[in-house]
Short mmCIF file of N, CA, C and O in Angstrom, two decimals:
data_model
loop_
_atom_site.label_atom_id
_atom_site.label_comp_id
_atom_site.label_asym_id
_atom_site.label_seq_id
_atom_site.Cartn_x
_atom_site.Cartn_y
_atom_site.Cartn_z
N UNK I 95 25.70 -28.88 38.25
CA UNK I 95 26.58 -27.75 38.06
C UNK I 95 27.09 -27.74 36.62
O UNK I 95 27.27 -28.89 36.21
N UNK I 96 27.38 -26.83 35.76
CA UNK I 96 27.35 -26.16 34.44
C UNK I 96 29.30 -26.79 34.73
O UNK I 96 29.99 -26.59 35.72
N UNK I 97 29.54 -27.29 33.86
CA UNK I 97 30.77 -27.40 33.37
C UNK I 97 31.12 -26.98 31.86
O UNK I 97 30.33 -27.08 30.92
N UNK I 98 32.46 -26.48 31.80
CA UNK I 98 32.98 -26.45 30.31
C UNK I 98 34.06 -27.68 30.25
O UNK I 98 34.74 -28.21 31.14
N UNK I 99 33.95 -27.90 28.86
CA UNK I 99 34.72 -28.81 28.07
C UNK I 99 34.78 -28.40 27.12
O UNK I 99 33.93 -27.76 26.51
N UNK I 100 36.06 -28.78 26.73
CA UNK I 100 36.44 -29.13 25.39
C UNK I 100 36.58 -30.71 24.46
O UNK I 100 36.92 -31.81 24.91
N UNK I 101 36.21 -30.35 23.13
CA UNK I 101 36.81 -31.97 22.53
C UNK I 101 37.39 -32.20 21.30
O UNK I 101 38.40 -31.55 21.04
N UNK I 102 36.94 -33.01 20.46
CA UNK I 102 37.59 -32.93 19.02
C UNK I 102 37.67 -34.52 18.57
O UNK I 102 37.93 -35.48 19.29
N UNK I 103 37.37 -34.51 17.16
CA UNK I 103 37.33 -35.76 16.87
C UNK I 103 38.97 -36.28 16.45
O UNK I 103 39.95 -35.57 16.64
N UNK I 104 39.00 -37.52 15.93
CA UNK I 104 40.29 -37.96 15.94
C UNK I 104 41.17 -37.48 14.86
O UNK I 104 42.31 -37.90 14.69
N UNK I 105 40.46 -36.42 13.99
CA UNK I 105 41.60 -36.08 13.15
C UNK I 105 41.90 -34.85 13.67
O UNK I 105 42.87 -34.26 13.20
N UNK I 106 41.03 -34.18 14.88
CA UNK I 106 41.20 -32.82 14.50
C UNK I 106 40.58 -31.82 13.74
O UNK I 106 40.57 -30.68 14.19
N UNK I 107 40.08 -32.05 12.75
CA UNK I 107 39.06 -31.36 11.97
C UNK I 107 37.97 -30.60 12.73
O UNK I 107 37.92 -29.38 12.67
N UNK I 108 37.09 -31.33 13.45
CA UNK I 108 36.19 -30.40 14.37
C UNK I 108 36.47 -30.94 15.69
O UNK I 108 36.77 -32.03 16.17
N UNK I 109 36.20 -29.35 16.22
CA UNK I 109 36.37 -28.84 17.71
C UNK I 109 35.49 -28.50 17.79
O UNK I 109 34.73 -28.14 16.89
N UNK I 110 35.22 -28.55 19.69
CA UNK I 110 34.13 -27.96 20.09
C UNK I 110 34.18 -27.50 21.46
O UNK I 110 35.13 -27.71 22.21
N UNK I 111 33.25 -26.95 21.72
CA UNK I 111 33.39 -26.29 23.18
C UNK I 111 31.90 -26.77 23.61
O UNK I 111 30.98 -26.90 22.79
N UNK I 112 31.75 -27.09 25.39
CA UNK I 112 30.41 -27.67 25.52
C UNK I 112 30.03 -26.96 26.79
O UNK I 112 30.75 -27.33 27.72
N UNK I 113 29.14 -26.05 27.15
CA UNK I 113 28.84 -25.85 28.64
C UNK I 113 27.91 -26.15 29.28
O UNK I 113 26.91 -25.43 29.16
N UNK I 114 27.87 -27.09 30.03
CA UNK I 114 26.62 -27.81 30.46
C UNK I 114 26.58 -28.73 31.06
O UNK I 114 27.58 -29.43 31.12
N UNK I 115 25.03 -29.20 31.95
CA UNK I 115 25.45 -30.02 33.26
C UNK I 115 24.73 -31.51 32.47
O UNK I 115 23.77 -31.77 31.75
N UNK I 116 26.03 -32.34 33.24
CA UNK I 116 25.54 -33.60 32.55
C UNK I 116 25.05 -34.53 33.61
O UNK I 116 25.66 -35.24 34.41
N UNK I 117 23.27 -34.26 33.29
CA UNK I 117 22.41 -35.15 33.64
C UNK I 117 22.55 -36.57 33.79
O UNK I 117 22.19 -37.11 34.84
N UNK I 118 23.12 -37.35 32.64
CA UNK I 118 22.80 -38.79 33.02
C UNK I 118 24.39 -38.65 32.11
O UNK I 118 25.00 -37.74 31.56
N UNK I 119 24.63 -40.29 32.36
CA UNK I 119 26.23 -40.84 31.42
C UNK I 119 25.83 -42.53 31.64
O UNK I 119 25.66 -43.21 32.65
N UNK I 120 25.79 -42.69 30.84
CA UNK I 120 24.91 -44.59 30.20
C UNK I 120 26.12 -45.13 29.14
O UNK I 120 26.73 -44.70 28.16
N UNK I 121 26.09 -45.94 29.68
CA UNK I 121 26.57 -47.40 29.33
C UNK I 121 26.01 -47.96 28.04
O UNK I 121 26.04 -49.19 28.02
N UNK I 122 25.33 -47.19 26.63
CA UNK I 122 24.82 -48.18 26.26
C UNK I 122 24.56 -49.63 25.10
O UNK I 122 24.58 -49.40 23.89
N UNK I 123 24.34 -51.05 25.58
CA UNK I 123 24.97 -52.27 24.68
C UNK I 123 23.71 -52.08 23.69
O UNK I 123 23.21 -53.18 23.48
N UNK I 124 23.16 -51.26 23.14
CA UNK I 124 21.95 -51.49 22.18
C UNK I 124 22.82 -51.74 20.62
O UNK I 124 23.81 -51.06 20.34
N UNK I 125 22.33 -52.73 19.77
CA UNK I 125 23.18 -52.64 18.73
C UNK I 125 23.40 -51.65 18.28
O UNK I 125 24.63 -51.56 18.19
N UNK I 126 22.83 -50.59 17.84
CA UNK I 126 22.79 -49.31 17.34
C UNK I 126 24.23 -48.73 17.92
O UNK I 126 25.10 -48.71 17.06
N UNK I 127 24.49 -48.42 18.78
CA UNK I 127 25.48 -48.12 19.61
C UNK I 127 26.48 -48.77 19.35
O UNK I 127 27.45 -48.20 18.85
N UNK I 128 26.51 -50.25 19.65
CA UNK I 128 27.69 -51.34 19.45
C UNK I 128 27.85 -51.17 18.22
O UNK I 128 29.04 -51.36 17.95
N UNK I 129 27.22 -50.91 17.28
CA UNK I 129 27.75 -50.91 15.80
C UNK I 129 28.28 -49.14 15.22
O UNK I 129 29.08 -48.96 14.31
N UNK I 130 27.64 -48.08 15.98
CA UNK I 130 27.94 -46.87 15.98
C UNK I 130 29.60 -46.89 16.60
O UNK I 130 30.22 -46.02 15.98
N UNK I 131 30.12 -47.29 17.19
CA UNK I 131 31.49 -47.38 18.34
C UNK I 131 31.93 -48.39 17.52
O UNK I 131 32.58 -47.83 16.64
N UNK I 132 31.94 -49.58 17.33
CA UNK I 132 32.62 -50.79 16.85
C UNK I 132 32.95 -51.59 18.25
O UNK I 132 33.85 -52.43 18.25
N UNK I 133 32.29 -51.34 19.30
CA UNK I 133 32.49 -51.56 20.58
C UNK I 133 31.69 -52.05 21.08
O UNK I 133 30.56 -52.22 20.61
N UNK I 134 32.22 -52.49 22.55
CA UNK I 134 31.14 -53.45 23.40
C UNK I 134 29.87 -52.48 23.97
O UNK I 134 28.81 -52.98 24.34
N UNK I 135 30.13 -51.06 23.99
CA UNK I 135 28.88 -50.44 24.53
C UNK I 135 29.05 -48.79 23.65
O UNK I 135 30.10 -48.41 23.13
N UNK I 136 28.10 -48.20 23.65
CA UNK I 136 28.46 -46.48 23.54
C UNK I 136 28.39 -46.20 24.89
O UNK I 136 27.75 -46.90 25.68
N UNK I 137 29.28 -44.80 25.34
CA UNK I 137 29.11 -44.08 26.23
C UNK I 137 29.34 -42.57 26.48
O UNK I 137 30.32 -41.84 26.69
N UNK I 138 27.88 -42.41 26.34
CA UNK I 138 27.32 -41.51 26.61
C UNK I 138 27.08 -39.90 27.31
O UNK I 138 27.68 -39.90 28.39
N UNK I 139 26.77 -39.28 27.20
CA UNK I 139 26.92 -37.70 28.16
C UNK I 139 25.77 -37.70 27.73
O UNK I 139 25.54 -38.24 26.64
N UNK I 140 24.51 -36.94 28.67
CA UNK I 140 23.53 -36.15 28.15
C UNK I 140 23.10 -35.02 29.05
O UNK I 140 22.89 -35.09 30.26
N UNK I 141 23.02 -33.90 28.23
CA UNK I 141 22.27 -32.68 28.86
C UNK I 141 21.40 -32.33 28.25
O UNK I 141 21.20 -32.60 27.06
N UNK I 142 20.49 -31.43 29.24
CA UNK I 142 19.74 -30.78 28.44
C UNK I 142 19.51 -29.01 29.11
O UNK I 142 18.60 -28.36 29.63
N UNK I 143 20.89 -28.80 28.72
CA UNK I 143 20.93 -27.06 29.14
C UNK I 143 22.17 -26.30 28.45
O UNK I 143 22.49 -25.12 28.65
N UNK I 144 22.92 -27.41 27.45
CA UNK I 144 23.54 -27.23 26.97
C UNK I 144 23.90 -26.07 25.73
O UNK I 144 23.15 -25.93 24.76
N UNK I 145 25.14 -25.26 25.90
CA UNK I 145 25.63 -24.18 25.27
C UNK I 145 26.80 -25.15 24.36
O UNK I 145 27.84 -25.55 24.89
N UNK I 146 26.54 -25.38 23.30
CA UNK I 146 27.61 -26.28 22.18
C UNK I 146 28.32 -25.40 21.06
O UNK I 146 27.89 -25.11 19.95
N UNK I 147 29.11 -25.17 21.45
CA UNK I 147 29.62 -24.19 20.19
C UNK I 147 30.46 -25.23 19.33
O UNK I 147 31.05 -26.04 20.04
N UNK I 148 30.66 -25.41 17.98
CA UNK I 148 31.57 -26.13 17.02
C UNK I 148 32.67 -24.88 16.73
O UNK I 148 32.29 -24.00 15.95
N UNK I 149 33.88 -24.79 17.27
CA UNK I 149 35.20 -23.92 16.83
C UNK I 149 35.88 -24.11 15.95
O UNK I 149 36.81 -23.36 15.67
N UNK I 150 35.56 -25.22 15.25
CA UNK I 150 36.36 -26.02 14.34
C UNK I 150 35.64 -26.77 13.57
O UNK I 150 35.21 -27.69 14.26
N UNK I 151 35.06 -26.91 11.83
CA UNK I 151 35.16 -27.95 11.33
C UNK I 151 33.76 -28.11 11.38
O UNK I 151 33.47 -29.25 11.03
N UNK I 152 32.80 -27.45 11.67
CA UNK I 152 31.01 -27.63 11.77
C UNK I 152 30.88 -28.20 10.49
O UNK I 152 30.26 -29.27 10.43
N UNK I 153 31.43 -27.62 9.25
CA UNK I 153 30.97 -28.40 8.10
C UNK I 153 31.10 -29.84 7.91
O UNK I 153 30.24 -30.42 7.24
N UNK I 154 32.15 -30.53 8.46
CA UNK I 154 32.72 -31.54 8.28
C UNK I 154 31.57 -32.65 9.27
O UNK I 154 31.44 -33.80 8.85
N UNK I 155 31.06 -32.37 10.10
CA UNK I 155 30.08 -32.68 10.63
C UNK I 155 28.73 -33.70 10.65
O UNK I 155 27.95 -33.51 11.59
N UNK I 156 28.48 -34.46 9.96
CA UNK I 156 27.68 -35.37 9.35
C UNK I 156 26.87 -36.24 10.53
O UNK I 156 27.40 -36.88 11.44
N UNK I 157 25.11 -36.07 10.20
CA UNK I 157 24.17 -37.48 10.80
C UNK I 157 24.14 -38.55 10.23
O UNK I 157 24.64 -38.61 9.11
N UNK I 158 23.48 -39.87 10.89
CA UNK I 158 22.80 -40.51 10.40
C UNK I 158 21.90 -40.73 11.27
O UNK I 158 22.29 -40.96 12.42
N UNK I 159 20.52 -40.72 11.03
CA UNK I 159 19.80 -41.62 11.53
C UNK I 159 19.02 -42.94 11.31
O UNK I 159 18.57 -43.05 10.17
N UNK I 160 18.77 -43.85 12.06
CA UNK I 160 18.40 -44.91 11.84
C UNK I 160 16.82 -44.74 11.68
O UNK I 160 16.02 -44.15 12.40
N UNK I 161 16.61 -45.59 10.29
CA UNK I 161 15.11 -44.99 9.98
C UNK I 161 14.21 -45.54 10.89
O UNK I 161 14.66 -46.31 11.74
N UNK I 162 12.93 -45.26 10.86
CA UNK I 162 11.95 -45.76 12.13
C UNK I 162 12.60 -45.49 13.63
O UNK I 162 11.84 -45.69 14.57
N UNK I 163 13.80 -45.09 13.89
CA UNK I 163 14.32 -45.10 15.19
C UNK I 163 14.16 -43.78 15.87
O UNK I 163 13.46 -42.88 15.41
N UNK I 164 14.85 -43.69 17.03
CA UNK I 164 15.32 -41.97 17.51
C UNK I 164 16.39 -42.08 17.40
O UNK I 164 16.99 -41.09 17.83
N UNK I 165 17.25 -43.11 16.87
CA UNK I 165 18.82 -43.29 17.21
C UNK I 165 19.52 -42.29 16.30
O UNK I 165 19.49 -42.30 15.06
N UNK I 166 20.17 -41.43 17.08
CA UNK I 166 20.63 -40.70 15.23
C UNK I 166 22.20 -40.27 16.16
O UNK I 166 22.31 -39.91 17.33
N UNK I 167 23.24 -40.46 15.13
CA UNK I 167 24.94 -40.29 15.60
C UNK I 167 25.68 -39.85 14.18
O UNK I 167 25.77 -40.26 13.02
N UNK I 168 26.15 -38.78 14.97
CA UNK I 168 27.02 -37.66 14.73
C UNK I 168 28.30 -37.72 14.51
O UNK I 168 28.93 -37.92 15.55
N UNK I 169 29.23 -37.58 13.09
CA UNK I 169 30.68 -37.78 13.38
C UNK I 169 31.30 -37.27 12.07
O UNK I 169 30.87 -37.20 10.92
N UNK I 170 32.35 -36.99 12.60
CA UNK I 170 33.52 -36.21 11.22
C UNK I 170 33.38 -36.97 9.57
O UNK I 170 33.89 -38.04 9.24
N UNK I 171 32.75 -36.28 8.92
CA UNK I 171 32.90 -36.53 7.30
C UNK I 171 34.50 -37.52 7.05
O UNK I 171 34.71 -38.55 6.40
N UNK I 172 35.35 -36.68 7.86
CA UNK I 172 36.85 -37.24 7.36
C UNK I 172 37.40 -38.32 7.79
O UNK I 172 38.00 -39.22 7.19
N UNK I 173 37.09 -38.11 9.14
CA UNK I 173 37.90 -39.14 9.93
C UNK I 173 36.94 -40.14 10.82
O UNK I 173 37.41 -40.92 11.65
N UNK I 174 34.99 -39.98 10.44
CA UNK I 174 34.34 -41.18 11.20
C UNK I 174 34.58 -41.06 12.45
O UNK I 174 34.15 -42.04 13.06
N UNK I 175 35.16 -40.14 13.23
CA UNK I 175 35.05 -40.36 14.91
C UNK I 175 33.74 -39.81 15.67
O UNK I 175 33.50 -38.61 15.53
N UNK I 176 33.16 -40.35 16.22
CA UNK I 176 31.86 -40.03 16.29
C UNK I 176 32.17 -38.36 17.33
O UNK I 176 33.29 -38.13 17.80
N UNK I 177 31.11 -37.50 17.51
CA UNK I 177 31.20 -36.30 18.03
C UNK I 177 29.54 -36.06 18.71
O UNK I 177 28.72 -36.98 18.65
N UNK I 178 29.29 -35.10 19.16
CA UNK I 178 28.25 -34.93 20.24
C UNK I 178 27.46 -34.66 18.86
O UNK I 178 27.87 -34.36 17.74
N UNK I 179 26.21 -34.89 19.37
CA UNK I 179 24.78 -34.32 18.62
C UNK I 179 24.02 -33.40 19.19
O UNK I 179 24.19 -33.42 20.41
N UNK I 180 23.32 -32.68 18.88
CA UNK I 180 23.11 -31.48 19.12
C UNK I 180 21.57 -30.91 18.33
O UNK I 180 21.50 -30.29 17.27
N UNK I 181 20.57 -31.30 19.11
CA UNK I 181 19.26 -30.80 18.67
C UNK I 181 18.77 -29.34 19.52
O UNK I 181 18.16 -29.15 20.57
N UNK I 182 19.17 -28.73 18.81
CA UNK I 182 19.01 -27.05 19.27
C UNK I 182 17.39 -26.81 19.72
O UNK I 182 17.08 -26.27 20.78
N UNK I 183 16.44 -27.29 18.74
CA UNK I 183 15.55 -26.83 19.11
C UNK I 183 15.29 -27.58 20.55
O UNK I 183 14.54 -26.95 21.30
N UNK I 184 15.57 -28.26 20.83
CA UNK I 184 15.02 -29.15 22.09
C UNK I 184 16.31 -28.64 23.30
O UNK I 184 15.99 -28.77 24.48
N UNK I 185 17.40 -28.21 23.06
CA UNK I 185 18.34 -27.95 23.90
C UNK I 185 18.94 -29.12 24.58
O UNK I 185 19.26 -29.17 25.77
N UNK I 186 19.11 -30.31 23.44
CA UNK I 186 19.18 -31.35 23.78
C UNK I 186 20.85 -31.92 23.40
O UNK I 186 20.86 -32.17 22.20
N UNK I 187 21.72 -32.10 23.78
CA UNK I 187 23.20 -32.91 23.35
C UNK I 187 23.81 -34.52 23.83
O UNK I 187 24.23 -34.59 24.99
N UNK I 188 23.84 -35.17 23.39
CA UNK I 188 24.51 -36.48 23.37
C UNK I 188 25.98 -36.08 23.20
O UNK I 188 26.29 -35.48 22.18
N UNK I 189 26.92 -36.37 24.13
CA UNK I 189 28.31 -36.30 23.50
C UNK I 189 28.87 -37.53 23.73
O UNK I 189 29.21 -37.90 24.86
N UNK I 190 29.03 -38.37 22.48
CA UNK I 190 30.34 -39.79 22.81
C UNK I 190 31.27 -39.22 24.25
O UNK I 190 32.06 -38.35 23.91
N UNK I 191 31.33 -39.50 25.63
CA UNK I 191 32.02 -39.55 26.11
C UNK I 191 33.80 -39.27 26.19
O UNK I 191 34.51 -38.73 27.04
N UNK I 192 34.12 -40.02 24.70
CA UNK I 192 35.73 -40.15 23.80
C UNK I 192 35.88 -39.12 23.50
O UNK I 192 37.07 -38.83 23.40
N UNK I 193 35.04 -38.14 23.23
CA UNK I 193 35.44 -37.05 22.15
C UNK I 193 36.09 -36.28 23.04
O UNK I 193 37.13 -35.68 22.75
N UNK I 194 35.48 -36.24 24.26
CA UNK I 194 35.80 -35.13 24.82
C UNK I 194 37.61 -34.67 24.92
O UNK I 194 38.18 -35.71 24.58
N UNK I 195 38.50 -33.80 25.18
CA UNK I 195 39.73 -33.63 25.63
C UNK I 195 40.04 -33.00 27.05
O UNK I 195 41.12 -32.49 27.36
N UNK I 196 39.32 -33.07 27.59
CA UNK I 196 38.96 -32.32 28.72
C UNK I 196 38.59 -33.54 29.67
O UNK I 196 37.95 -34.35 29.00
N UNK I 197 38.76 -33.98 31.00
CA UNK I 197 38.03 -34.91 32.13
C UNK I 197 37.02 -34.67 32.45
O UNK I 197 36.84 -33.45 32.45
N UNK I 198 35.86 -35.47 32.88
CA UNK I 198 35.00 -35.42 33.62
C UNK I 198 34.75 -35.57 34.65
O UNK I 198 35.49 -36.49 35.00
N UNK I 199 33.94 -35.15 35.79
CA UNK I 199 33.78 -35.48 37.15
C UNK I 199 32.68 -36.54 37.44
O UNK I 199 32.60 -37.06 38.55
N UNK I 200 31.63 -36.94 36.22
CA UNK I 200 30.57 -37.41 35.81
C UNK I 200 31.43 -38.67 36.53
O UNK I 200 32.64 -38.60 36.72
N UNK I 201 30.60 -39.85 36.90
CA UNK I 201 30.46 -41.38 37.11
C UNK I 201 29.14 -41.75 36.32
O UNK I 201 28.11 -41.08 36.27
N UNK I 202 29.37 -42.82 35.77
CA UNK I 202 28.83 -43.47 35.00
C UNK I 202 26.84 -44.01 35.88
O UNK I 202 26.56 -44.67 36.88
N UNK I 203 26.02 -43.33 34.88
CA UNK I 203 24.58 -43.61 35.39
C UNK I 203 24.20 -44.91 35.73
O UNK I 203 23.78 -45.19 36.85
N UNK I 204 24.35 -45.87 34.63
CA UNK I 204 24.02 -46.77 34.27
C UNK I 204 24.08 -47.77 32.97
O UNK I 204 23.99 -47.29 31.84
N UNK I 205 24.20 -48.98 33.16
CA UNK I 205 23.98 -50.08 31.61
C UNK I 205 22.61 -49.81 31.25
O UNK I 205 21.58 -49.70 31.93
N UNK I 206 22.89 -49.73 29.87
CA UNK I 206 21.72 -49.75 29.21
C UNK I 206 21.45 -50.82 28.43
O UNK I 206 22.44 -51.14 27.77
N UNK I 207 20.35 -51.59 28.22
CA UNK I 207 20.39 -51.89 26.63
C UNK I 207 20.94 -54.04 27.09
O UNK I 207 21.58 -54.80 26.35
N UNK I 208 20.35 -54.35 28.50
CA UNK I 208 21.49 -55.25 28.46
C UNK I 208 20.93 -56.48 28.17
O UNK I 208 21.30 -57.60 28.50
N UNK I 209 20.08 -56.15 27.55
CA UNK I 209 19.14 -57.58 27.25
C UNK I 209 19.78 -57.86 25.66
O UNK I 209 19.70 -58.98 25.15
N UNK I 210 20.33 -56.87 25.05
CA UNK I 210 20.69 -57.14 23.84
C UNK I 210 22.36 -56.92 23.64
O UNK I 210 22.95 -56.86 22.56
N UNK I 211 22.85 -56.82 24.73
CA UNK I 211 24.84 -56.56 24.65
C UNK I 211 24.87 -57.76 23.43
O UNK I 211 24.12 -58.30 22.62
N UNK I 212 26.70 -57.80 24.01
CA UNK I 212 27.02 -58.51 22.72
C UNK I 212 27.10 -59.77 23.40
O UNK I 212 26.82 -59.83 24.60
N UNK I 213 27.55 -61.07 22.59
CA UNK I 213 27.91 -62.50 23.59
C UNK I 213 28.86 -62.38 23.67
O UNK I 213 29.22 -63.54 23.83
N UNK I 214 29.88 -61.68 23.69
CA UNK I 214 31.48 -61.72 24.38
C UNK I 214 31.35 -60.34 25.11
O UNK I 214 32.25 -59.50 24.96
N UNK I 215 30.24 -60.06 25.92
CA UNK I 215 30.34 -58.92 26.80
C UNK I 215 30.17 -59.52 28.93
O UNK I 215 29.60 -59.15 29.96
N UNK I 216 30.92 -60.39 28.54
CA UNK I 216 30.73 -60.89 29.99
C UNK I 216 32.02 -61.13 30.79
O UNK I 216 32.98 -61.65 30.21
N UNK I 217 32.13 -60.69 32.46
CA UNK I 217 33.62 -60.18 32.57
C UNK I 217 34.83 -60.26 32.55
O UNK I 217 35.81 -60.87 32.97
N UNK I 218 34.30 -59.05 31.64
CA UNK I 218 35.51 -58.22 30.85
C UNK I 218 36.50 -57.37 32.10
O UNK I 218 37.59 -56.90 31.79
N UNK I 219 36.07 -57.29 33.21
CA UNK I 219 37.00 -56.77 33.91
C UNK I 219 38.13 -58.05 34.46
O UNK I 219 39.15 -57.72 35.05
N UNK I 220 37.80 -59.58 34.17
CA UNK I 220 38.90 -60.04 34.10
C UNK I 220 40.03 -60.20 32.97
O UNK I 220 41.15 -60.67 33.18
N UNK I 221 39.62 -59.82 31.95
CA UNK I 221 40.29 -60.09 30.38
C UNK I 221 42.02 -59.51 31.51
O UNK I 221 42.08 -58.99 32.63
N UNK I 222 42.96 -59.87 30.67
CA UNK I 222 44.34 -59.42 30.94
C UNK I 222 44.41 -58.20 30.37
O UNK I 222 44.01 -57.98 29.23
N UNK I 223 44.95 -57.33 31.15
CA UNK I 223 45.23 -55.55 31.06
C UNK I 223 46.78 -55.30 30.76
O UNK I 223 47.64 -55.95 31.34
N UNK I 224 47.02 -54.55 30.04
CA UNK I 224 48.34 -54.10 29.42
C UNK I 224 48.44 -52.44 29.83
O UNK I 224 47.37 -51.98 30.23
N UNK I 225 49.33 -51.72 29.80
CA UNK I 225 49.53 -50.35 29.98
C UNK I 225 49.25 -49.81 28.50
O UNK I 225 48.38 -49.07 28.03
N UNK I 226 50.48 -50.57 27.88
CA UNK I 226 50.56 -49.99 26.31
C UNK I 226 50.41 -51.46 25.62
O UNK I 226 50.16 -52.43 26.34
N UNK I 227 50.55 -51.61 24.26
CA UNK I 227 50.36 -52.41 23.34
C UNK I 227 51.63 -53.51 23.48
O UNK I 227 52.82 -53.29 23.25
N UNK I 228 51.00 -54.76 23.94
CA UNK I 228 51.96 -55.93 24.41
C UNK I 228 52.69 -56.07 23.15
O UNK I 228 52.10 -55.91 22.08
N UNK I 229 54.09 -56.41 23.22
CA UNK I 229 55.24 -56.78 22.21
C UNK I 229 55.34 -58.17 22.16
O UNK I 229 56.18 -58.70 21.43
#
């Protein structure tokens, strides 16, 4: 089913609007990712029926891709927060999960990538949990 969202990176600079059904949502520990996030995994949205409008800030907008790869990530010139990618001709979108401002109904597909996580990626659902930032 076709959902709308909204999102925006962390300064604000670009907005976006997204309508579209999200096929898969991955977990994934590939370095590419872990070093794209600064994190233990990327996570993921993907469609491919997607209507992406940028409302805000398209210029500010910047790729990289990794040479020899398919890996290629998308994020604000200003503020580095990564944002969805968007290959039109293929009708194809990746959205960082984070960006979004809007909830999802999506549950998570699957780990990806787990032959190469990080070595402090093991559970982490026991680490000690805080609400807000311990004093």
């Amino acid at each position: 089913m076709r959902e709308t969202h909204k999102g925006s990176c962390l300064c604000g600079t670009v907005q976006f609007q997204i309508e579209a059904t999200f096929k898969k949502f991955y977990f994934c520990h590939c370095s590419y990712c872990r070093k794209g996030t600064g994190s233990v995994h990327g996570s993921n949205l993907f469609s491919f029926d997607a209507d992406f409008t940028c409302t805000n800030g398209g210029e500010s907008i910047k790729s990289y891709n990794v040479p020899s790869t398919r890996h290629r990530r998308s994020f604000c010139e200003d503020c580095g927060a990564p944002v969805p990618t968007y290959d039109r001709e293929n009708n194809f979108l990746v959205v960082p999960a984070g960006s979004l401002d809007t909830p999802i109904d999506a549950e998570p597909t699957a780990h990806l990538f787990m032959g190469s996580r990080a070595n402090w990626d093991n559970h982490l659902e026991d680490v000690t949990k805080f609400e807000k930032l311990p004093e």
